[in-house]
Amino acid sequence: SLNVSGVVVNGTGDYDVTWNTDFDSATEYTAVHGALTTGGFYLAAWSQDLNTTDVQVLTGKVSDGSLVDSDIVSTHAIGDLA
């Protein structure tokens, strides 16, 4: 967990990942997410809010977008640190 100071579960399929060292700009870094489930459906992960200090990650069903918890959630962020 390089540069991750913590993860908070806000609710079903809703996670905040907080950076240990802030990014230089919220518009000049990217975050890529992955999610895995054994629930028998396709799952997607996406960013809701991208900030210099953290990112909100949502996981949901591909079929209808409803938020669901994921067995595994991964986040990779690339950009200049402050």
PDB file of N, CA, C and O in Angstrom:
ATOM      1  N   SER A   1       0.835  -1.186   0.000  1.00  0.00           N
ATOM      2  CA  SER A   1       0.000   0.000   0.000  1.00  0.00           C
ATOM      3  C   SER A   1       0.879   1.249   0.000  1.00  0.00           C
ATOM      4  O   SER A   1       0.857   2.053   0.921  1.00  0.00           O
ATOM      5  N   LEU A   2       1.656   1.406  -1.025  1.00  0.00           N
ATOM      6  CA  LEU A   2       2.533   2.558  -1.176  1.00  0.00           C
ATOM      7  C   LEU A   2       1.701   3.843  -1.271  1.00  0.00           C
ATOM      8  O   LEU A   2       0.775   3.936  -2.070  1.00  0.00           O
ATOM      9  N   ASN A   3       1.979   4.794  -0.421  1.00  0.00           N
ATOM     10  CA  ASN A   3       1.354   6.110  -0.374  1.00  0.00           C
ATOM     11  C   ASN A   3      -0.125   6.081   0.034  1.00  0.00           C
ATOM     12  O   ASN A   3      -0.843   7.043  -0.192  1.00  0.00           O
ATOM     13  N   VAL A   4      -0.589   5.013   0.630  1.00  0.00           N
ATOM     14  CA  VAL A   4      -1.964   4.964   1.136  1.00  0.00           C
ATOM     15  C   VAL A   4      -1.915   4.999   2.654  1.00  0.00           C
ATOM     16  O   VAL A   4      -1.297   4.149   3.283  1.00  0.00           O
ATOM     17  N   SER A   5      -2.567   6.009   3.232  1.00  0.00           N
ATOM     18  CA  SER A   5      -2.566   6.103   4.695  1.00  0.00           C
ATOM     19  C   SER A   5      -3.788   5.439   5.312  1.00  0.00           C
ATOM     20  O   SER A   5      -3.788   5.116   6.488  1.00  0.00           O
ATOM     21  N   GLY A   6      -4.837   5.235   4.512  1.00  0.00           N
ATOM     22  CA  GLY A   6      -6.004   4.576   5.059  1.00  0.00           C
ATOM     23  C   GLY A   6      -7.111   4.402   4.044  1.00  0.00           C
ATOM     24  O   GLY A   6      -7.134   5.037   2.996  1.00  0.00           O
ATOM     25  N   VAL A   7      -8.027   3.497   4.387  1.00  0.00           N
ATOM     26  CA  VAL A   7      -9.221   3.246   3.575  1.00  0.00           C
ATOM     27  C   VAL A   7     -10.423   3.271   4.513  1.00  0.00           C
ATOM     28  O   VAL A   7     -10.408   2.649   5.572  1.00  0.00           O
ATOM     29  N   VAL A   8     -11.455   4.004   4.122  1.00  0.00           N
ATOM     30  CA  VAL A   8     -12.682   4.097   4.908  1.00  0.00           C
ATOM     31  C   VAL A   8     -13.820   3.538   4.062  1.00  0.00           C
ATOM     32  O   VAL A   8     -13.950   3.877   2.885  1.00  0.00           O
ATOM     33  N   VAL A   9     -14.637   2.684   4.663  1.00  0.00           N
ATOM     34  CA  VAL A   9     -15.838   2.185   4.006  1.00  0.00           C
ATOM     35  C   VAL A   9     -16.986   3.101   4.411  1.00  0.00           C
ATOM     36  O   VAL A   9     -17.374   3.159   5.571  1.00  0.00           O
ATOM     37  N   ASN A  10     -17.515   3.859   3.434  1.00  0.00           N
ATOM     38  CA  ASN A  10     -18.595   4.808   3.694  1.00  0.00           C
ATOM     39  C   ASN A  10     -19.965   4.145   3.697  1.00  0.00           C
ATOM     40  O   ASN A  10     -20.907   4.679   4.260  1.00  0.00           O
ATOM     41  N   GLY A  11     -20.058   3.023   3.035  1.00  0.00           N
ATOM     42  CA  GLY A  11     -21.326   2.312   2.885  1.00  0.00           C
ATOM     43  C   GLY A  11     -21.156   1.245   1.825  1.00  0.00           C
ATOM     44  O   GLY A  11     -20.044   0.979   1.361  1.00  0.00           O
ATOM     45  N   THR A  12     -22.243   0.651   1.394  1.00  0.00           N
ATOM     46  CA  THR A  12     -22.196  -0.407   0.395  1.00  0.00           C
ATOM     47  C   THR A  12     -21.557   0.101  -0.896  1.00  0.00           C
ATOM     48  O   THR A  12     -22.030   1.066  -1.493  1.00  0.00           O
ATOM     49  N   GLY A  13     -20.451  -0.532  -1.289  1.00  0.00           N
ATOM     50  CA  GLY A  13     -19.784  -0.191  -2.538  1.00  0.00           C
ATOM     51  C   GLY A  13     -19.182   1.194  -2.594  1.00  0.00           C
ATOM     52  O   GLY A  13     -18.941   1.729  -3.673  1.00  0.00           O
ATOM     53  N   ASP A  14     -18.888   1.811  -1.470  1.00  0.00           N
ATOM     54  CA  ASP A  14     -18.424   3.200  -1.408  1.00  0.00           C
ATOM     55  C   ASP A  14     -17.217   3.278  -0.473  1.00  0.00           C
ATOM     56  O   ASP A  14     -17.344   3.036   0.728  1.00  0.00           O
ATOM     57  N   TYR A  15     -16.051   3.608  -1.036  1.00  0.00           N
ATOM     58  CA  TYR A  15     -14.796   3.599  -0.286  1.00  0.00           C
ATOM     59  C   TYR A  15     -14.047   4.908  -0.496  1.00  0.00           C
ATOM     60  O   TYR A  15     -14.068   5.463  -1.588  1.00  0.00           O
ATOM     61  N   ASP A  16     -13.377   5.407   0.545  1.00  0.00           N
ATOM     62  CA  ASP A  16     -12.454   6.537   0.430  1.00  0.00           C
ATOM     63  C   ASP A  16     -11.040   6.019   0.664  1.00  0.00           C
ATOM     64  O   ASP A  16     -10.782   5.367   1.674  1.00  0.00           O
ATOM     65  N   VAL A  17     -10.142   6.323  -0.260  1.00  0.00           N
ATOM     66  CA  VAL A  17      -8.730   5.978  -0.127  1.00  0.00           C
ATOM     67  C   VAL A  17      -7.976   7.283   0.106  1.00  0.00           C
ATOM     68  O   VAL A  17      -8.054   8.199  -0.716  1.00  0.00           O
ATOM     69  N   THR A  18      -7.282   7.385   1.239  1.00  0.00           N
ATOM     70  CA  THR A  18      -6.565   8.609   1.600  1.00  0.00           C
ATOM     71  C   THR A  18      -5.077   8.415   1.340  1.00  0.00           C
ATOM     72  O   THR A  18      -4.503   7.401   1.719  1.00  0.00           O
ATOM     73  N   TRP A  19      -4.483   9.429   0.703  1.00  0.00           N
ATOM     74  CA  TRP A  19      -3.055   9.369   0.357  1.00  0.00           C
ATOM     75  C   TRP A  19      -2.195   9.804   1.536  1.00  0.00           C
ATOM     76  O   TRP A  19      -2.529  10.758   2.241  1.00  0.00           O
ATOM     77  N   ASN A  20      -1.074   9.156   1.704  1.00  0.00           N
ATOM     78  CA  ASN A  20      -0.092   9.529   2.724  1.00  0.00           C
ATOM     79  C   ASN A  20       0.582  10.845   2.347  1.00  0.00           C
ATOM     80  O   ASN A  20       0.721  11.749   3.158  1.00  0.00           O
ATOM     81  N   THR A  21       1.005  10.951   1.102  1.00  0.00           N
ATOM     82  CA  THR A  21       1.557  12.189   0.554  1.00  0.00           C
ATOM     83  C   THR A  21       0.602  12.689  -0.520  1.00  0.00           C
ATOM     84  O   THR A  21       0.266  11.939  -1.442  1.00  0.00           O
ATOM     85  N   ASP A  22       0.142  13.924  -0.403  1.00  0.00           N
ATOM     86  CA  ASP A  22      -0.834  14.473  -1.349  1.00  0.00           C
ATOM     87  C   ASP A  22      -0.272  14.541  -2.761  1.00  0.00           C
ATOM     88  O   ASP A  22       0.941  14.673  -2.961  1.00  0.00           O
ATOM     89  N   PHE A  23      -1.181  14.494  -3.723  1.00  0.00           N
ATOM     90  CA  PHE A  23      -0.798  14.740  -5.106  1.00  0.00           C
ATOM     91  C   PHE A  23      -0.734  16.242  -5.337  1.00  0.00           C
ATOM     92  O   PHE A  23      -1.376  17.029  -4.639  1.00  0.00           O
ATOM     93  N   ASP A  24       0.059  16.646  -6.329  1.00  0.00           N
ATOM     94  CA  ASP A  24       0.279  18.056  -6.623  1.00  0.00           C
ATOM     95  C   ASP A  24      -1.001  18.750  -7.078  1.00  0.00           C
ATOM     96  O   ASP A  24      -1.260  19.889  -6.723  1.00  0.00           O
ATOM     97  N   SER A  25      -1.809  18.058  -7.869  1.00  0.00           N
ATOM     98  CA  SER A  25      -3.026  18.650  -8.414  1.00  0.00           C
ATOM     99  C   SER A  25      -4.062  17.560  -8.628  1.00  0.00           C
ATOM    100  O   SER A  25      -3.736  16.478  -9.106  1.00  0.00           O
ATOM    101  N   ALA A  26      -5.313  17.845  -8.317  1.00  0.00           N
ATOM    102  CA  ALA A  26      -6.383  16.864  -8.516  1.00  0.00           C
ATOM    103  C   ALA A  26      -6.679  16.642  -9.996  1.00  0.00           C
ATOM    104  O   ALA A  26      -7.238  15.623 -10.367  1.00  0.00           O
ATOM    105  N   THR A  27      -6.286  17.596 -10.842  1.00  0.00           N
ATOM    106  CA  THR A  27      -6.553  17.461 -12.274  1.00  0.00           C
ATOM    107  C   THR A  27      -5.363  16.886 -13.034  1.00  0.00           C
ATOM    108  O   THR A  27      -5.465  16.668 -14.238  1.00  0.00           O
ATOM    109  N   GLU A  28      -4.239  16.664 -12.343  1.00  0.00           N
ATOM    110  CA  GLU A  28      -3.052  16.177 -13.038  1.00  0.00           C
ATOM    111  C   GLU A  28      -2.559  14.834 -12.514  1.00  0.00           C
ATOM    112  O   GLU A  28      -1.366  14.545 -12.561  1.00  0.00           O
ATOM    113  N   TYR A  29      -3.484  14.025 -11.987  1.00  0.00           N
ATOM    114  CA  TYR A  29      -3.164  12.636 -11.699  1.00  0.00           C
ATOM    115  C   TYR A  29      -4.365  11.778 -12.057  1.00  0.00           C
ATOM    116  O   TYR A  29      -5.476  12.275 -12.196  1.00  0.00           O
ATOM    117  N   THR A  30      -4.111  10.522 -12.275  1.00  0.00           N
ATOM    118  CA  THR A  30      -5.191   9.618 -12.638  1.00  0.00           C
ATOM    119  C   THR A  30      -5.236   8.455 -11.668  1.00  0.00           C
ATOM    120  O   THR A  30      -4.209   8.077 -11.108  1.00  0.00           O
ATOM    121  N   ALA A  31      -6.411   7.924 -11.467  1.00  0.00           N
ATOM    122  CA  ALA A  31      -6.584   6.752 -10.615  1.00  0.00           C
ATOM    123  C   ALA A  31      -7.327   5.688 -11.417  1.00  0.00           C
ATOM    124  O   ALA A  31      -8.321   5.971 -12.088  1.00  0.00           O
ATOM    125  N   VAL A  32      -6.799   4.474 -11.366  1.00  0.00           N
ATOM    126  CA  VAL A  32      -7.387   3.336 -12.071  1.00  0.00           C
ATOM    127  C   VAL A  32      -7.800   2.322 -11.020  1.00  0.00           C
ATOM    128  O   VAL A  32      -7.049   2.052 -10.086  1.00  0.00           O
ATOM    129  N   HIS A  33      -8.989   1.756 -11.163  1.00  0.00           N
ATOM    130  CA  HIS A  33      -9.524   0.865 -10.142  1.00  0.00           C
ATOM    131  C   HIS A  33      -9.891  -0.486 -10.732  1.00  0.00           C
ATOM    132  O   HIS A  33     -10.224  -0.599 -11.904  1.00  0.00           O
ATOM    133  N   GLY A  34      -9.868  -1.479  -9.876  1.00  0.00           N
ATOM    134  CA  GLY A  34     -10.325  -2.811 -10.241  1.00  0.00           C
ATOM    135  C   GLY A  34     -11.143  -3.385  -9.102  1.00  0.00           C
ATOM    136  O   GLY A  34     -10.962  -3.015  -7.942  1.00  0.00           O
ATOM    137  N   ALA A  35     -12.048  -4.275  -9.421  1.00  0.00           N
ATOM    138  CA  ALA A  35     -12.888  -4.903  -8.398  1.00  0.00           C
ATOM    139  C   ALA A  35     -13.146  -6.347  -8.787  1.00  0.00           C
ATOM    140  O   ALA A  35     -13.241  -6.677  -9.968  1.00  0.00           O
ATOM    141  N   LEU A  36     -13.247  -7.204  -7.788  1.00  0.00           N
ATOM    142  CA  LEU A  36     -13.462  -8.631  -8.008  1.00  0.00           C
ATOM    143  C   LEU A  36     -14.517  -9.124  -7.031  1.00  0.00           C
ATOM    144  O   LEU A  36     -14.521  -8.744  -5.856  1.00  0.00           O
ATOM    145  N   THR A  37     -15.411  -9.944  -7.533  1.00  0.00           N
ATOM    146  CA  THR A  37     -16.437 -10.528  -6.669  1.00  0.00           C
ATOM    147  C   THR A  37     -16.678 -11.979  -7.053  1.00  0.00           C
ATOM    148  O   THR A  37     -16.417 -12.379  -8.185  1.00  0.00           O
ATOM    149  N   THR A  38     -17.155 -12.733  -6.101  1.00  0.00           N
ATOM    150  CA  THR A  38     -17.559 -14.113  -6.369  1.00  0.00           C
ATOM    151  C   THR A  38     -19.078 -14.195  -6.426  1.00  0.00           C
ATOM    152  O   THR A  38     -19.662 -15.261  -6.329  1.00  0.00           O
ATOM    153  N   GLY A  39     -19.732 -13.049  -6.593  1.00  0.00           N
ATOM    154  CA  GLY A  39     -21.185 -12.965  -6.548  1.00  0.00           C
ATOM    155  C   GLY A  39     -21.909 -13.400  -7.805  1.00  0.00           C
ATOM    156  O   GLY A  39     -23.129 -13.346  -7.862  1.00  0.00           O
ATOM    157  N   GLY A  40     -21.207 -13.800  -8.848  1.00  0.00           N
ATOM    158  CA  GLY A  40     -21.860 -14.279 -10.059  1.00  0.00           C
ATOM    159  C   GLY A  40     -22.352 -13.175 -10.982  1.00  0.00           C
ATOM    160  O   GLY A  40     -23.221 -13.399 -11.815  1.00  0.00           O
ATOM    161  N   PHE A  41     -21.806 -11.961 -10.864  1.00  0.00           N
ATOM    162  CA  PHE A  41     -22.180 -10.875 -11.753  1.00  0.00           C
ATOM    163  C   PHE A  41     -20.937 -10.060 -12.084  1.00  0.00           C
ATOM    164  O   PHE A  41     -19.925 -10.148 -11.400  1.00  0.00           O
ATOM    165  N   TYR A  42     -21.012  -9.288 -13.160  1.00  0.00           N
ATOM    166  CA  TYR A  42     -19.888  -8.434 -13.548  1.00  0.00           C
ATOM    167  C   TYR A  42     -19.894  -7.168 -12.692  1.00  0.00           C
ATOM    168  O   TYR A  42     -20.932  -6.591 -12.424  1.00  0.00           O
ATOM    169  N   LEU A  43     -18.692  -6.756 -12.308  1.00  0.00           N
ATOM    170  CA  LEU A  43     -18.529  -5.640 -11.387  1.00  0.00           C
ATOM    171  C   LEU A  43     -17.644  -4.571 -12.021  1.00  0.00           C
ATOM    172  O   LEU A  43     -16.703  -4.887 -12.748  1.00  0.00           O
ATOM    173  N   ALA A  44     -17.952  -3.311 -11.767  1.00  0.00           N
ATOM    174  CA  ALA A  44     -17.145  -2.192 -12.243  1.00  0.00           C
ATOM    175  C   ALA A  44     -16.720  -1.348 -11.051  1.00  0.00           C
ATOM    176  O   ALA A  44     -17.389  -1.336 -10.022  1.00  0.00           O
ATOM    177  N   ALA A  45     -15.603  -0.641 -11.196  1.00  0.00           N
ATOM    178  CA  ALA A  45     -15.131   0.285 -10.166  1.00  0.00           C
ATOM    179  C   ALA A  45     -14.789   1.604 -10.848  1.00  0.00           C
ATOM    180  O   ALA A  45     -14.209   1.615 -11.920  1.00  0.00           O
ATOM    181  N   TRP A  46     -15.179   2.706 -10.210  1.00  0.00           N
ATOM    182  CA  TRP A  46     -14.917   4.017 -10.799  1.00  0.00           C
ATOM    183  C   TRP A  46     -14.717   5.055  -9.707  1.00  0.00           C
ATOM    184  O   TRP A  46     -15.061   4.834  -8.562  1.00  0.00           O
ATOM    185  N   SER A  47     -14.135   6.209 -10.096  1.00  0.00           N
ATOM    186  CA  SER A  47     -13.901   7.318  -9.169  1.00  0.00           C
ATOM    187  C   SER A  47     -15.116   8.231  -9.172  1.00  0.00           C
ATOM    188  O   SER A  47     -15.646   8.564 -10.225  1.00  0.00           O
ATOM    189  N   GLN A  48     -15.513   8.657  -7.987  1.00  0.00           N
ATOM    190  CA  GLN A  48     -16.569   9.655  -7.865  1.00  0.00           C
ATOM    191  C   GLN A  48     -15.939  11.030  -7.647  1.00  0.00           C
ATOM    192  O   GLN A  48     -16.244  11.958  -8.349  1.00  0.00           O
ATOM    193  N   ASP A  49     -15.051  11.137  -6.682  1.00  0.00           N
ATOM    194  CA  ASP A  49     -14.365  12.393  -6.381  1.00  0.00           C
ATOM    195  C   ASP A  49     -12.863  12.144  -6.361  1.00  0.00           C
ATOM    196  O   ASP A  49     -12.391  11.277  -5.644  1.00  0.00           O
ATOM    197  N   LEU A  50     -12.126  12.921  -7.130  1.00  0.00           N
ATOM    198  CA  LEU A  50     -10.671  12.824  -7.200  1.00  0.00           C
ATOM    199  C   LEU A  50     -10.103  14.106  -6.593  1.00  0.00           C
ATOM    200  O   LEU A  50     -10.310  15.194  -7.138  1.00  0.00           O
ATOM    201  N   ASN A  51      -9.461  13.999  -5.439  1.00  0.00           N
ATOM    202  CA  ASN A  51      -8.894  15.153  -4.743  1.00  0.00           C
ATOM    203  C   ASN A  51      -7.393  14.961  -4.565  1.00  0.00           C
ATOM    204  O   ASN A  51      -6.881  13.858  -4.740  1.00  0.00           O
ATOM    205  N   THR A  52      -6.686  16.012  -4.185  1.00  0.00           N
ATOM    206  CA  THR A  52      -5.244  15.877  -3.960  1.00  0.00           C
ATOM    207  C   THR A  52      -4.948  14.996  -2.754  1.00  0.00           C
ATOM    208  O   THR A  52      -3.905  14.377  -2.681  1.00  0.00           O
ATOM    209  N   THR A  53      -5.883  14.916  -1.804  1.00  0.00           N
ATOM    210  CA  THR A  53      -5.655  14.180  -0.558  1.00  0.00           C
ATOM    211  C   THR A  53      -6.267  12.790  -0.534  1.00  0.00           C
ATOM    212  O   THR A  53      -5.860  11.951   0.260  1.00  0.00           O
ATOM    213  N   ASP A  54      -7.270  12.552  -1.393  1.00  0.00           N
ATOM    214  CA  ASP A  54      -7.944  11.253  -1.383  1.00  0.00           C
ATOM    215  C   ASP A  54      -8.761  11.048  -2.662  1.00  0.00           C
ATOM    216  O   ASP A  54      -8.880  11.943  -3.486  1.00  0.00           O
ATOM    217  N   VAL A  55      -9.304   9.836  -2.793  1.00  0.00           N
ATOM    218  CA  VAL A  55     -10.182   9.528  -3.916  1.00  0.00           C
ATOM    219  C   VAL A  55     -11.327   8.667  -3.393  1.00  0.00           C
ATOM    220  O   VAL A  55     -11.129   7.813  -2.534  1.00  0.00           O
ATOM    221  N   GLN A  56     -12.522   8.945  -3.885  1.00  0.00           N
ATOM    222  CA  GLN A  56     -13.674   8.112  -3.550  1.00  0.00           C
ATOM    223  C   GLN A  56     -13.821   7.073  -4.657  1.00  0.00           C
ATOM    224  O   GLN A  56     -13.868   7.416  -5.839  1.00  0.00           O
ATOM    225  N   VAL A  57     -13.885   5.808  -4.265  1.00  0.00           N
ATOM    226  CA  VAL A  57     -14.013   4.702  -5.212  1.00  0.00           C
ATOM    227  C   VAL A  57     -15.361   4.029  -4.985  1.00  0.00           C
ATOM    228  O   VAL A  57     -15.717   3.700  -3.853  1.00  0.00           O
ATOM    229  N   LEU A  58     -16.106   3.848  -6.066  1.00  0.00           N
ATOM    230  CA  LEU A  58     -17.395   3.174  -6.004  1.00  0.00           C
ATOM    231  C   LEU A  58     -17.313   1.859  -6.769  1.00  0.00           C
ATOM    232  O   LEU A  58     -16.645   1.788  -7.804  1.00  0.00           O
ATOM    233  N   THR A  59     -17.984   0.818  -6.259  1.00  0.00           N
ATOM    234  CA  THR A  59     -18.057  -0.460  -6.972  1.00  0.00           C
ATOM    235  C   THR A  59     -19.526  -0.811  -7.165  1.00  0.00           C
ATOM    236  O   THR A  59     -20.343  -0.659  -6.253  1.00  0.00           O
ATOM    237  N   GLY A  60     -19.857  -1.248  -8.381  1.00  0.00           N
ATOM    238  CA  GLY A  60     -21.254  -1.555  -8.668  1.00  0.00           C
ATOM    239  C   GLY A  60     -21.408  -2.565  -9.775  1.00  0.00           C
ATOM    240  O   GLY A  60     -20.460  -2.898 -10.484  1.00  0.00           O
ATOM    241  N   LYS A  61     -22.623  -3.042  -9.919  1.00  0.00           N
ATOM    242  CA  LYS A  61     -22.954  -4.006 -10.965  1.00  0.00           C
ATOM    243  C   LYS A  61     -22.900  -3.326 -12.329  1.00  0.00           C
ATOM    244  O   LYS A  61     -23.411  -2.219 -12.502  1.00  0.00           O
ATOM    245  N   VAL A  62     -22.305  -4.012 -13.290  1.00  0.00           N
ATOM    246  CA  VAL A  62     -22.243  -3.492 -14.650  1.00  0.00           C
ATOM    247  C   VAL A  62     -23.648  -3.415 -15.245  1.00  0.00           C
ATOM    248  O   VAL A  62     -23.982  -2.481 -15.969  1.00  0.00           O
ATOM    249  N   SER A  63     -24.494  -4.367 -14.910  1.00  0.00           N
ATOM    250  CA  SER A  63     -25.823  -4.457 -15.519  1.00  0.00           C
ATOM    251  C   SER A  63     -26.716  -3.256 -15.222  1.00  0.00           C
ATOM    252  O   SER A  63     -27.467  -2.810 -16.090  1.00  0.00           O
ATOM    253  N   ASP A  64     -26.658  -2.715 -14.002  1.00  0.00           N
ATOM    254  CA  ASP A  64     -27.564  -1.616 -13.673  1.00  0.00           C
ATOM    255  C   ASP A  64     -26.923  -0.479 -12.868  1.00  0.00           C
ATOM    256  O   ASP A  64     -27.581   0.491 -12.525  1.00  0.00           O
ATOM    257  N   GLY A  65     -25.626  -0.602 -12.532  1.00  0.00           N
ATOM    258  CA  GLY A  65     -24.925   0.450 -11.810  1.00  0.00           C
ATOM    259  C   GLY A  65     -25.201   0.511 -10.324  1.00  0.00           C
ATOM    260  O   GLY A  65     -24.689   1.389  -9.637  1.00  0.00           O
ATOM    261  N   SER A  66     -26.015  -0.411  -9.809  1.00  0.00           N
ATOM    262  CA  SER A  66     -26.300  -0.388  -8.375  1.00  0.00           C
ATOM    263  C   SER A  66     -25.035  -0.719  -7.585  1.00  0.00           C
ATOM    264  O   SER A  66     -24.256  -1.592  -7.964  1.00  0.00           O
ATOM    265  N   LEU A  67     -24.809   0.013  -6.510  1.00  0.00           N
ATOM    266  CA  LEU A  67     -23.603  -0.177  -5.702  1.00  0.00           C
ATOM    267  C   LEU A  67     -23.676  -1.489  -4.927  1.00  0.00           C
ATOM    268  O   LEU A  67     -24.710  -1.822  -4.351  1.00  0.00           O
ATOM    269  N   VAL A  68     -22.579  -2.239  -4.975  1.00  0.00           N
ATOM    270  CA  VAL A  68     -22.444  -3.491  -4.229  1.00  0.00           C
ATOM    271  C   VAL A  68     -21.035  -3.558  -3.669  1.00  0.00           C
ATOM    272  O   VAL A  68     -20.100  -2.968  -4.217  1.00  0.00           O
ATOM    273  N   ASP A  69     -20.870  -4.260  -2.555  1.00  0.00           N
ATOM    274  CA  ASP A  69     -19.538  -4.472  -2.006  1.00  0.00           C
ATOM    275  C   ASP A  69     -18.755  -5.426  -2.899  1.00  0.00           C
ATOM    276  O   ASP A  69     -19.328  -6.294  -3.551  1.00  0.00           O
ATOM    277  N   SER A  70     -17.464  -5.248  -2.898  1.00  0.00           N
ATOM    278  CA  SER A  70     -16.568  -6.085  -3.683  1.00  0.00           C
ATOM    279  C   SER A  70     -15.692  -6.900  -2.749  1.00  0.00           C
ATOM    280  O   SER A  70     -15.333  -6.443  -1.661  1.00  0.00           O
ATOM    281  N   ASP A  71     -15.364  -8.128  -3.161  1.00  0.00           N
ATOM    282  CA  ASP A  71     -14.454  -8.956  -2.367  1.00  0.00           C
ATOM    283  C   ASP A  71     -13.056  -8.352  -2.345  1.00  0.00           C
ATOM    284  O   ASP A  71     -12.372  -8.389  -1.336  1.00  0.00           O
ATOM    285  N   ILE A  72     -12.638  -7.792  -3.479  1.00  0.00           N
ATOM    286  CA  ILE A  72     -11.329  -7.146  -3.600  1.00  0.00           C
ATOM    287  C   ILE A  72     -11.511  -5.851  -4.380  1.00  0.00           C
ATOM    288  O   ILE A  72     -12.181  -5.830  -5.412  1.00  0.00           O
ATOM    289  N   VAL A  73     -10.926  -4.768  -3.878  1.00  0.00           N
ATOM    290  CA  VAL A  73     -10.909  -3.487  -4.586  1.00  0.00           C
ATOM    291  C   VAL A  73      -9.462  -3.037  -4.664  1.00  0.00           C
ATOM    292  O   VAL A  73      -8.754  -3.038  -3.658  1.00  0.00           O
ATOM    293  N   SER A  74      -9.010  -2.668  -5.856  1.00  0.00           N
ATOM    294  CA  SER A  74      -7.644  -2.155  -5.986  1.00  0.00           C
ATOM    295  C   SER A  74      -7.689  -0.776  -6.636  1.00  0.00           C
ATOM    296  O   SER A  74      -8.554  -0.493  -7.461  1.00  0.00           O
ATOM    297  N   THR A  75      -6.763   0.070  -6.207  1.00  0.00           N
ATOM    298  CA  THR A  75      -6.657   1.420  -6.758  1.00  0.00           C
ATOM    299  C   THR A  75      -5.184   1.713  -7.037  1.00  0.00           C
ATOM    300  O   THR A  75      -4.335   1.460  -6.190  1.00  0.00           O
ATOM    301  N   HIS A  76      -4.921   2.217  -8.230  1.00  0.00           N
ATOM    302  CA  HIS A  76      -3.579   2.600  -8.631  1.00  0.00           C
ATOM    303  C   HIS A  76      -3.649   4.061  -9.062  1.00  0.00           C
ATOM    304  O   HIS A  76      -4.453   4.406  -9.905  1.00  0.00           O
ATOM    305  N   ALA A  77      -2.835   4.904  -8.459  1.00  0.00           N
ATOM    306  CA  ALA A  77      -2.841   6.332  -8.790  1.00  0.00           C
ATOM    307  C   ALA A  77      -1.472   6.724  -9.337  1.00  0.00           C
ATOM    308  O   ALA A  77      -0.439   6.321  -8.792  1.00  0.00           O
ATOM    309  N   ILE A  78      -1.490   7.517 -10.391  1.00  0.00           N
ATOM    310  CA  ILE A  78      -0.261   7.913 -11.080  1.00  0.00           C
ATOM    311  C   ILE A  78      -0.286   9.430 -11.267  1.00  0.00           C
ATOM    312  O   ILE A  78      -1.250   9.980 -11.803  1.00  0.00           O
ATOM    313  N   GLY A  79       0.766  10.101 -10.794  1.00  0.00           N
ATOM    314  CA  GLY A  79       0.865  11.542 -10.963  1.00  0.00           C
ATOM    315  C   GLY A  79       1.978  12.110 -10.104  1.00  0.00           C
ATOM    316  O   GLY A  79       2.657  11.378  -9.386  1.00  0.00           O
ATOM    317  N   ASP A  80       2.175  13.413 -10.170  1.00  0.00           N
ATOM    318  CA  ASP A  80       3.204  14.088  -9.382  1.00  0.00           C
ATOM    319  C   ASP A  80       2.729  14.329  -7.966  1.00  0.00           C
ATOM    320  O   ASP A  80       1.610  14.782  -7.747  1.00  0.00           O
ATOM    321  N   LEU A  81       3.595  14.033  -7.009  1.00  0.00           N
ATOM    322  CA  LEU A  81       3.273  14.290  -5.608  1.00  0.00           C
ATOM    323  C   LEU A  81       3.632  15.712  -5.241  1.00  0.00           C
ATOM    324  O   LEU A  81       4.495  16.329  -5.843  1.00  0.00           O
ATOM    325  N   ALA A  82       2.934  16.242  -4.228  1.00  0.00           N
ATOM    326  CA  ALA A  82       3.167  17.620  -3.795  1.00  0.00           C
ATOM    327  C   ALA A  82       4.515  17.754  -3.121  1.00  0.00           C
ATOM    328  O   ALA A  82       5.095  16.832  -2.627  1.00  0.00           O
TER     329      ALA A  82
END
